[in-house]
Coordinates of C-alpha atoms and ligand atoms in Angstrom, one line a residue:
X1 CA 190.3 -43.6 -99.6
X2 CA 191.0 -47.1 -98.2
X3 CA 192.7 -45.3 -95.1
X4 CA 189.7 -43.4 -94.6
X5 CA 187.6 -46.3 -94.2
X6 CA 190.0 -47.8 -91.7
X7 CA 189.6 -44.3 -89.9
X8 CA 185.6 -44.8 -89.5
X9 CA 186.2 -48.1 -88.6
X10 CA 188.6 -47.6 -86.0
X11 CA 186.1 -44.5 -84.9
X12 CA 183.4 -46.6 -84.5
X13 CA 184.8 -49.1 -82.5
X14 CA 186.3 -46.7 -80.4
X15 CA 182.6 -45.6 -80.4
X16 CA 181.2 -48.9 -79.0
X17 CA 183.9 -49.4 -76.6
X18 CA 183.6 -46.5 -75.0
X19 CA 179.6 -47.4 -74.2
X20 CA 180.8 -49.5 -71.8
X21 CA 182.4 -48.5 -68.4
X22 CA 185.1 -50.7 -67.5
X23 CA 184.5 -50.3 -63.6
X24 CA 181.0 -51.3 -64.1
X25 CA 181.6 -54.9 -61.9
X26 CA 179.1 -56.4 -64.8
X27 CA 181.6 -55.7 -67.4
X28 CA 183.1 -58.1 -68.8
X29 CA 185.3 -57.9 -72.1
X30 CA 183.8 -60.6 -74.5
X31 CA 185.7 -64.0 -74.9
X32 CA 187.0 -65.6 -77.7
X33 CA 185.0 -68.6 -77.0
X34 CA 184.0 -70.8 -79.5
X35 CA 180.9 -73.1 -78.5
X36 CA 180.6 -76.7 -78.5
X37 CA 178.8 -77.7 -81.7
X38 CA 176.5 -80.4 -80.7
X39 CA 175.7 -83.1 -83.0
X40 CA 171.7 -83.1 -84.1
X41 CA 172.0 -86.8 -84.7
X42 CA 173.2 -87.6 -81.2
X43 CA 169.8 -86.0 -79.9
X44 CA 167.2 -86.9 -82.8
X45 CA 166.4 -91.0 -82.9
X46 CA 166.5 -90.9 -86.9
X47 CA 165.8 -94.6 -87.4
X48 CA 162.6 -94.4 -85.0
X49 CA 161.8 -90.5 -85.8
X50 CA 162.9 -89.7 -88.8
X51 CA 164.9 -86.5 -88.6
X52 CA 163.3 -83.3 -87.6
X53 CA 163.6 -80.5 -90.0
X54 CA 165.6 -78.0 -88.1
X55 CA 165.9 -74.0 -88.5
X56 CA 169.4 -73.1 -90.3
X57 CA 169.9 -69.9 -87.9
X58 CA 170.4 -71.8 -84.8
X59 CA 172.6 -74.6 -84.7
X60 CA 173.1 -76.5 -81.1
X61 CA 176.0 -75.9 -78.9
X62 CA 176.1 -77.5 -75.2
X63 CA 176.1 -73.8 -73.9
X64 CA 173.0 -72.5 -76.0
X65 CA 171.2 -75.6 -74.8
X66 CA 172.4 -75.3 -71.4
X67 CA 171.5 -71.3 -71.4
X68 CA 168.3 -72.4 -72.5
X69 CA 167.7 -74.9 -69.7
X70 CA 168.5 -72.0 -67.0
X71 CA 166.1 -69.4 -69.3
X72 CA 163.1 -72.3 -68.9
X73 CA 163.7 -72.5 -65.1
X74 CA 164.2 -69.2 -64.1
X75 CA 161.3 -66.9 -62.6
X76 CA 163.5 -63.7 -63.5
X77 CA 161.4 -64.1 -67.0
X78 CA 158.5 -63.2 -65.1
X79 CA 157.6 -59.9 -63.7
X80 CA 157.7 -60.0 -60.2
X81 CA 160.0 -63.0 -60.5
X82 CA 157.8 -65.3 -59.4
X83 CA 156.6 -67.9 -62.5
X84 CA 159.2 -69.8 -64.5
X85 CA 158.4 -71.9 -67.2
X86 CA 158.7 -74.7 -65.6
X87 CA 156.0 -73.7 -63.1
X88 CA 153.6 -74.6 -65.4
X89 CA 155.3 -77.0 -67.5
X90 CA 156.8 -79.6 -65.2
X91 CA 159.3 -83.0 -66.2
X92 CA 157.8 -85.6 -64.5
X93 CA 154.0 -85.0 -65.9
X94 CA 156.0 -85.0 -69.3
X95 CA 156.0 -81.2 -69.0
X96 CA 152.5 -80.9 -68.5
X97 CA 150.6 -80.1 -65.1
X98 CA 148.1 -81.9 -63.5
X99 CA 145.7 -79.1 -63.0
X100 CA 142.9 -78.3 -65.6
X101 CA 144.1 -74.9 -65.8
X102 CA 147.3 -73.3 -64.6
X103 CA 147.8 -70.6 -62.5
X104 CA 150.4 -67.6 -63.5
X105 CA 151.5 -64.3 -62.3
X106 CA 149.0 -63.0 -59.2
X107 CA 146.7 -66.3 -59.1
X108 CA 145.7 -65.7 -62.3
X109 CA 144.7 -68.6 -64.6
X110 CA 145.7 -69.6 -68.1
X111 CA 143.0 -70.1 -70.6
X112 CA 143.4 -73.6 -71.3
X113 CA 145.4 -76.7 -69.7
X114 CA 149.0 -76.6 -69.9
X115 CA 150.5 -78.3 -73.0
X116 CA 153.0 -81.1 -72.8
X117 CA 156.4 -80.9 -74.2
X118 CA 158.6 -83.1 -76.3
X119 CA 159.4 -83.8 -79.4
X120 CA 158.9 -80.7 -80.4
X121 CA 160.9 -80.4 -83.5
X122 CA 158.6 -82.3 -85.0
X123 CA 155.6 -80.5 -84.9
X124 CA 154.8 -77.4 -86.9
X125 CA 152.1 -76.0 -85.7
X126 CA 152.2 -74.4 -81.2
X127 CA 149.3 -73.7 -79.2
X128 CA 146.1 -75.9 -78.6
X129 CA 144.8 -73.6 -81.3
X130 CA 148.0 -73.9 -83.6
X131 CA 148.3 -70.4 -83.9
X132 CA 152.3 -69.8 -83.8
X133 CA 154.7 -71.9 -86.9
X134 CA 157.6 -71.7 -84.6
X135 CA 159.4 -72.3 -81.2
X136 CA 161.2 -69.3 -81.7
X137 CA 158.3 -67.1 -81.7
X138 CA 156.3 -68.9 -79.5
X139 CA 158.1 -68.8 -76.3
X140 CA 157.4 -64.6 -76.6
X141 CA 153.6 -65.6 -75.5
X142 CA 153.9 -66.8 -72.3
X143 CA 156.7 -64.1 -70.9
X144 CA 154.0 -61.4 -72.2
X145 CA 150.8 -62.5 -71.8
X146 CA 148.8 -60.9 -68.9
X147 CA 148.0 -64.2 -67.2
X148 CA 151.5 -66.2 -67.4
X149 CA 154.3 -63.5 -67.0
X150 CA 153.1 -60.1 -67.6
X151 CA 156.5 -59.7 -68.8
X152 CA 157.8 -56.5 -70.9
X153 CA 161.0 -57.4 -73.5
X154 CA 162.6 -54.3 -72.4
X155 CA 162.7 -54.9 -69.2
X156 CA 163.9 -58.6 -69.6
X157 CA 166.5 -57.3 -71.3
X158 CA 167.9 -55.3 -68.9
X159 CA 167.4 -57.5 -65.9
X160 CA 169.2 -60.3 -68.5
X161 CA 172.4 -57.6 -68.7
X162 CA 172.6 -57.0 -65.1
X163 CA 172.7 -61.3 -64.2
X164 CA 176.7 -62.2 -64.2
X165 CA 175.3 -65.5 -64.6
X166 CA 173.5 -64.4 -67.7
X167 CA 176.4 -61.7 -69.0
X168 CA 178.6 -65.3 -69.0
X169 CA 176.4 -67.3 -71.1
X170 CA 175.3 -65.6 -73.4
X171 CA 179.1 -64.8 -74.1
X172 CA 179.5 -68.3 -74.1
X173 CA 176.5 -69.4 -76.7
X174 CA 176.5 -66.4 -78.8
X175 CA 179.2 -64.3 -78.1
X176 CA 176.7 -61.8 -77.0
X177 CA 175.3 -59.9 -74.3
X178 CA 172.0 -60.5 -73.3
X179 CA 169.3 -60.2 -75.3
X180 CA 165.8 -61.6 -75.9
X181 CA 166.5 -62.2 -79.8
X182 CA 169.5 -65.2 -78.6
X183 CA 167.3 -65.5 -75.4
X184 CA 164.7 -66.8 -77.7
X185 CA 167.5 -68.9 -79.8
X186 CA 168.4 -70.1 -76.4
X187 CA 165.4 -71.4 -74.9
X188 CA 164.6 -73.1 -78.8
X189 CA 167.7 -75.1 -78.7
X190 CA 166.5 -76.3 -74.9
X191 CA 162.8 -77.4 -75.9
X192 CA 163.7 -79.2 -78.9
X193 CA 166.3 -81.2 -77.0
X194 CA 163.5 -83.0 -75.3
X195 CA 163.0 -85.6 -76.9
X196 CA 160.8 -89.0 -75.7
X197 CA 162.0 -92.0 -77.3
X198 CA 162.3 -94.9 -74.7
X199 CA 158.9 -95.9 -74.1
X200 CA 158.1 -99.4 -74.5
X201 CA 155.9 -98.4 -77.1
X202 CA 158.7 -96.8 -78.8
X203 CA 160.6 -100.2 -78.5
X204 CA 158.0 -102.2 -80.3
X205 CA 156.5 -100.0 -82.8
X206 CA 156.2 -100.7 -85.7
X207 CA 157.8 -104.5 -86.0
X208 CA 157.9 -106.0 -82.6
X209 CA 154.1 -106.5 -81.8
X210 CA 155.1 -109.8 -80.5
X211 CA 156.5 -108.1 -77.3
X212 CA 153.1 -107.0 -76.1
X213 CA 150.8 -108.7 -73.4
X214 CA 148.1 -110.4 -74.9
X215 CA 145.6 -107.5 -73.6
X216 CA 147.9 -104.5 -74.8
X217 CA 148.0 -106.4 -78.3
X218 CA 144.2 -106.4 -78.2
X219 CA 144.3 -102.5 -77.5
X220 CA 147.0 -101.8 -80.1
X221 CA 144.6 -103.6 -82.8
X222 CA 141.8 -101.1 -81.9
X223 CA 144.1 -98.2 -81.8
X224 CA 145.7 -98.8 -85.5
X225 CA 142.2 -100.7 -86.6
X226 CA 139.7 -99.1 -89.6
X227 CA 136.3 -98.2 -87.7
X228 CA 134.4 -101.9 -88.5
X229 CA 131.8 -103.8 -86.7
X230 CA 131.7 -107.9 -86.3
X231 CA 128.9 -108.8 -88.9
X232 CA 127.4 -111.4 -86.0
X233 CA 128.4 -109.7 -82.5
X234 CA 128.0 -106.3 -83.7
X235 CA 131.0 -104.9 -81.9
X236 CA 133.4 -102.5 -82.7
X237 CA 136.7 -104.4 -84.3
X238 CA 139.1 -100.8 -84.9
X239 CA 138.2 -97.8 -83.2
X240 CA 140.9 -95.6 -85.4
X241 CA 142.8 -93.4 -83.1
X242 CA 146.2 -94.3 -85.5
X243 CA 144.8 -91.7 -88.3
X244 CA 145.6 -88.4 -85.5
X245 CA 147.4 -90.1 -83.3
X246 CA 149.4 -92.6 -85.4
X247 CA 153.1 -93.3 -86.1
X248 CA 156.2 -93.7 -83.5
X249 CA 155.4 -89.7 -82.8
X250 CA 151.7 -91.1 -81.9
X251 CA 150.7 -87.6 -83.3
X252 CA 150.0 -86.7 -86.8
X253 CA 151.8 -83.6 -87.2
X254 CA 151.0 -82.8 -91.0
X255 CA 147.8 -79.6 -90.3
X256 CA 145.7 -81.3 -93.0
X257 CA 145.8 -85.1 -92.3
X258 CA 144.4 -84.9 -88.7
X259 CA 147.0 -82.7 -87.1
X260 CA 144.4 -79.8 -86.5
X261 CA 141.2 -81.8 -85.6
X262 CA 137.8 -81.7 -84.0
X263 CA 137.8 -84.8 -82.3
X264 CA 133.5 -84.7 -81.2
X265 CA 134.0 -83.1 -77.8
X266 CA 131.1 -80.2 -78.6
X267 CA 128.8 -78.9 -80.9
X268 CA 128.4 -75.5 -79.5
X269 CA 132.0 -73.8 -79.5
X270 CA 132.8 -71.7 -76.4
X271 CA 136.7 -72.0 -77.6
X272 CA 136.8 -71.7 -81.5
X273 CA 140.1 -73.0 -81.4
X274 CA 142.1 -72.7 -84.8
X275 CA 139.0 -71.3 -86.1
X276 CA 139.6 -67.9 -84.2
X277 CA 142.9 -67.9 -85.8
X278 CA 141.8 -68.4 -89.3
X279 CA 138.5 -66.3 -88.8
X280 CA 137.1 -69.5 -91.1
X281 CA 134.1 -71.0 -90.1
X282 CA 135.2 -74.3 -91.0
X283 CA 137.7 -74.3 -89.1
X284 CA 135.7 -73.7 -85.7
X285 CA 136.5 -76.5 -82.7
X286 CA 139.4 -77.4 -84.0
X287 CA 142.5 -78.1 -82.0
X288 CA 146.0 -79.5 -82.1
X289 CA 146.1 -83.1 -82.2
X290 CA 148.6 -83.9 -78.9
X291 CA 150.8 -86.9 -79.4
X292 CA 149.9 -89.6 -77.0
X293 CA 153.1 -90.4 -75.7
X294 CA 153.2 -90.1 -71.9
X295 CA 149.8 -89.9 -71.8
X296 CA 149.3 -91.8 -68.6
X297 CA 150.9 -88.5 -66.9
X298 CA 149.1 -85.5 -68.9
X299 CA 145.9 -85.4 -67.1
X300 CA 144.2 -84.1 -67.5
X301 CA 143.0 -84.4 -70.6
X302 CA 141.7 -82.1 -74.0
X303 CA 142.7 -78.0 -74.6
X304 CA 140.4 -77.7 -71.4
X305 CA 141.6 -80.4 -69.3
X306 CA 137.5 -81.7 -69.1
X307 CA 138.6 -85.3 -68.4
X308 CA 140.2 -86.0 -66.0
X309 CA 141.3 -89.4 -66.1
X310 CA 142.0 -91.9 -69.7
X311 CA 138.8 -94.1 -69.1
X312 CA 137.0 -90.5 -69.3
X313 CA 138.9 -90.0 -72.7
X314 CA 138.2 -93.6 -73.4
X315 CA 134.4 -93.2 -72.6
X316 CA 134.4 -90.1 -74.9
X317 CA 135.6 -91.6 -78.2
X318 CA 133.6 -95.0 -77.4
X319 CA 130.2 -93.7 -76.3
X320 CA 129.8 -89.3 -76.9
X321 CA 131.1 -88.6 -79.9
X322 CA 129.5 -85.6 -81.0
X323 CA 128.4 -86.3 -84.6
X324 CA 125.9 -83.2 -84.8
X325 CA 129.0 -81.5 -84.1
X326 CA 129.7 -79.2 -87.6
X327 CA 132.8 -79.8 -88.3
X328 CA 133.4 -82.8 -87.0
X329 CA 136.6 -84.5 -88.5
X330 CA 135.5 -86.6 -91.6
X331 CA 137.9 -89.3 -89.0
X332 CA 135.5 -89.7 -86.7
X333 CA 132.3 -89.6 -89.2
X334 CA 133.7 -92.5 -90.7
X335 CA 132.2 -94.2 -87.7
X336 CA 129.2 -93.6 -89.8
X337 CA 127.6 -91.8 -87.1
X338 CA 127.7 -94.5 -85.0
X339 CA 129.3 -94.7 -81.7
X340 CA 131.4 -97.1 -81.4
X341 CA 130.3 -98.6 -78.2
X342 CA 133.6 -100.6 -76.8
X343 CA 132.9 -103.2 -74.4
X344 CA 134.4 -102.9 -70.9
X345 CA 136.9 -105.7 -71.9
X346 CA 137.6 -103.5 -74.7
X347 CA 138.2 -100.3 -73.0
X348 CA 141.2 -102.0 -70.7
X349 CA 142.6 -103.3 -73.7
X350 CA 143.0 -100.0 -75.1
X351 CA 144.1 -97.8 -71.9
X352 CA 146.4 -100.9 -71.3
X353 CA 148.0 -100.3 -75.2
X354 CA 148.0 -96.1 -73.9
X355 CA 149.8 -97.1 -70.6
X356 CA 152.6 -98.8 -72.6
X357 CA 153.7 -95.1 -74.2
X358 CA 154.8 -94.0 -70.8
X359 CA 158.4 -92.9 -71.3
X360 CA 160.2 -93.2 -67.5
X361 CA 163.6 -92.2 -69.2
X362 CA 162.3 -89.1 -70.5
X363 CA 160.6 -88.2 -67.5
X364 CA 163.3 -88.7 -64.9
X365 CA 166.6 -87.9 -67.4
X366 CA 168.4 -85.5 -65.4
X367 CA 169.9 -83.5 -68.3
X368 CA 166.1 -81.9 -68.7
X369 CA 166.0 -80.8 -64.9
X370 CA 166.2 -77.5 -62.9
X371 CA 169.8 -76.6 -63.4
X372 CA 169.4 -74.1 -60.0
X373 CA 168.6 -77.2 -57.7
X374 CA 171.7 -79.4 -58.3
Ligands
HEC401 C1 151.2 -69.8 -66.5 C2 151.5 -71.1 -67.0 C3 152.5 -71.2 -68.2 C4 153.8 -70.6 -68.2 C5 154.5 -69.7 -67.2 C6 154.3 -71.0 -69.5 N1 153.4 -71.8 -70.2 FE1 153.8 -72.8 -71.9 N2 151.8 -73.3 -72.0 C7 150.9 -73.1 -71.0 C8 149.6 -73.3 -71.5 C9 148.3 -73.2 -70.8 C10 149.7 -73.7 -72.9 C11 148.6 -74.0 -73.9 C12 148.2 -72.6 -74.3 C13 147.4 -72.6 -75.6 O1 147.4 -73.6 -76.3 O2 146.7 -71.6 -75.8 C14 151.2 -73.7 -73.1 C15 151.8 -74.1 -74.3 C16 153.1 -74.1 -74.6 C17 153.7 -74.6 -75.8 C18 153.1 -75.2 -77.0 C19 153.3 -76.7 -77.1 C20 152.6 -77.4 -78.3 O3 152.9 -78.6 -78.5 O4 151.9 -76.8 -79.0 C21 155.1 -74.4 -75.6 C22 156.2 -74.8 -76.6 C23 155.3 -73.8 -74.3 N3 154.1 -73.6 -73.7 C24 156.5 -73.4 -73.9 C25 156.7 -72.5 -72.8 C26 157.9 -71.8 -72.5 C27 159.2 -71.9 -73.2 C28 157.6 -71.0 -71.4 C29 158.5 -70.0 -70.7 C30 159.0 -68.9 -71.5 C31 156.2 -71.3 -71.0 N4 155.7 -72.2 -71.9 C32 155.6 -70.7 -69.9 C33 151.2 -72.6 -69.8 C34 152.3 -71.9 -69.4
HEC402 C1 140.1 -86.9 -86.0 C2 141.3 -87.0 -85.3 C3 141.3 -87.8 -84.0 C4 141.0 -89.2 -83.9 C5 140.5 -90.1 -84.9 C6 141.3 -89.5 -82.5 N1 141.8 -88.3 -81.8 FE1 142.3 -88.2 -79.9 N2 142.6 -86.2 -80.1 C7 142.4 -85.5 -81.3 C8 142.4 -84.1 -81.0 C9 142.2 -82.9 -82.0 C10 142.6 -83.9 -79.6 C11 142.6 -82.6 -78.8 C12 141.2 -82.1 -78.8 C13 140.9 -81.0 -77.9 O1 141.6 -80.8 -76.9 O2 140.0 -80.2 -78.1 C14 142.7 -85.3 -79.1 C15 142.9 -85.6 -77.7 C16 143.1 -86.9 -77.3 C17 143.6 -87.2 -75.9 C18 144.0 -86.2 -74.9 C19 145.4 -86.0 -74.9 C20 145.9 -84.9 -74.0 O3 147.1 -84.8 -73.7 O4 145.1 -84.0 -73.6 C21 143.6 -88.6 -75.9 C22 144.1 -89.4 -74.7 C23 143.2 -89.1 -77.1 N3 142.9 -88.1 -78.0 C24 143.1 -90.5 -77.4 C25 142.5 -90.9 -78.6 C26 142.1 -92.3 -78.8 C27 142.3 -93.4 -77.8 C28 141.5 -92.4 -80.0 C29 140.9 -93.6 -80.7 C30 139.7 -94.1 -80.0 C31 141.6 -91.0 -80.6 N4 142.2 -90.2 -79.7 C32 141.1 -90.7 -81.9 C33 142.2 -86.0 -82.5 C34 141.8 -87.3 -82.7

């Protein structure tokens, strides 16, 4: 009996050897390699960030992380080979673009303005509209959609298998041949590698107030202040932006705590947002809080990049709040319907506490470039 079973065995390996011709050039007999395991503490800051909660399935390895980097770069994931990820998502505007809109495959335009990306192992909900849980399955949207890659999985895969460059690294990261499932493994290893940590603001928050300019101090005490007004000057003394966009992430990432807000910006919804996800009513207008680090390079600004500079923003929370709006966040009607009203004065203190979230490292660190161009 037991020699049977070593029969089959043998029969179907036979079987899946013979699938592939040898004198195909492609072919190549998989290695023994093992992949480097790579350390998650040695890319999470755990004293400023905490560390991220990380899916069991997939752990880092250089090669995975480096496969991924090539996947993100590469405009083979597109159809006509012409849109990469990084088209549309690009290092130095924090992996953002300065354009309301993008533009994908044949001139056509994206929905809503490009998203910045980092720290993205901390967050749990992708999309403006928060409609995908995971990395994983996120980064299928963009290859398909009609507007981005117009890409078909089949065909991915089989332009994957016929790239020796490809054949060799997914061999090396998963002792596999290509495939969109480790493709997809690959390219989550790669996005939650960027991580921004070296901003100023990262080296002061939450102890070291004392190393701010007198003016950025001002701003930081609006930013983490309780909506209040001065009793005799009547003006604003917090303007509460720390509730959504609070912490050393400067982004609440928990859904219910003002991680999936309506921040004022309308009271008629031409995007509903999360609330075309959930189908509830409630939930119309509501978007993903972004974090505000790097800030100074996302413009511009909101799901559909309407402002385009901070003092825009800045003039939006202090002066247009929407409080008709109908599901305003119960955040911003704390203001007791009021607008808050910041003095000039007050508005430079507050871009000037944004501006100190810029993270140079992050946006120039080499290891998050276009592998094809070095
Ligand atoms: C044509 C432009 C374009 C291309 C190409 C593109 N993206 Fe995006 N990306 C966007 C836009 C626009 C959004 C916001 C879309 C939305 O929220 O509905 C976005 C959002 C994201 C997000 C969500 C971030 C967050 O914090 O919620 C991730 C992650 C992401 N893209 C990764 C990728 C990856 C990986 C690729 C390549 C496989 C890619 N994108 C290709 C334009 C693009
Ligand atoms: C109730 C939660 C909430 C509060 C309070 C809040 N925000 Fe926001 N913020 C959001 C949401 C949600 C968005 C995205 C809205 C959209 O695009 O529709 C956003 C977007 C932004 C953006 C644009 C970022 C980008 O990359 O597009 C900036 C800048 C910003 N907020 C700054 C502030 C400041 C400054 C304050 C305090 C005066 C503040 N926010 C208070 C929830 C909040």
């Amino acid at each position: 009996m037991k020699q049977g079973w070593l029969l089959l065995g043998l029969m179907v390996l036979g079987l899946s050897a013979c699938e592939k011709d040898p004198n195909d050039p492609l072919h190549k007999e998989p290695t023994a390699y093992v992949a480097t395991k790579v350390d998650p503490a040695t890319i999470f800051p755990g004293g400023k960030f905490g560390m991220p909660v990380l899916p069991s399935d997939n752990p880092f390895t250089e090669e995975g992380i480096y496969l991924g980097r090539m996947l993100f770069y590469d405009p083979i994931l597109s159809f006509d080979s012409t849109i990469s990820c990084g088209s549309c998502h690009k290092q130095e505007y924090a992996f953002a673009e300065p354009k309301k809109l993008s533009t994908g495959i044949y001139g056509l335009q994206t929905g809503r303005n490009s998203s910045s990306l980092f720290n993205l192992a901390y967050s749990r909900k992708f999309f403006w509209d928060a409609r995908q849980s995971t990395l994983r399955a996120q980064i299928f949207e963009p290859i398909q959609a009609h507007n981005e890659m117009a890409m078909t999985l089949p065909l991915l895969a089989k332009r994957l298998a016929r790239s020796a460059r490809y054949i060799e690294y997914f061999d090396k990261a998963f002792g596999s041949e290509p495939n969109v499932f480790d493709m997809s493994k690959a390219l989550e290893q790669f996005l939650m590698t960027l991580v921004s940590k070296d901003s100023r603001f990262n080296g002061f928050f939450p102890g070291k107030f004392s190393l701010l300019t007198s003016e950025e101090k001002r701003g930081a005490l609006l930013f983490n202040g309780l909506v209040d007004f001065d009793a005799v000057t009547g003006l604003a003394t917090g303007a509460d932006c720390f509730h959504c966009h609070g912490g050393a992430l400067a982004q609440q990432n928990n859904p219910d705590m003002g991680g999936i807000a309506n921040n004022g910006l309308d009271g008629n919804f031409s995007d509903k947002g999360y609330g075309a996800i959930t189908g509830n009513p409630a939930d119309r207008g509501l978007f993903k809080t972004p974090s505000l680090l790097n800030v100074a390079v996302t413009a511009p600004y909101m799901h559909d990049g309407r402002f385009a500079t901070l003092d825009e923003v800045i003039d939006h929370y202090s002066d247009n709040v929407n409080y008709l709006s109908p599901t305003l966040s119960p955040m911003m009607s704390a203001h007791g319907n009021k607008q808050l009203k910041l003095t000039a004065q007050q508005k430079a203190d507050l871009k000037a506490f944004l501006l100190t979230m810029t993270d140079n490292t992050f946006l120039t660190n080499p290891a998050y470039g276009n592998p094809f161009k070095q």
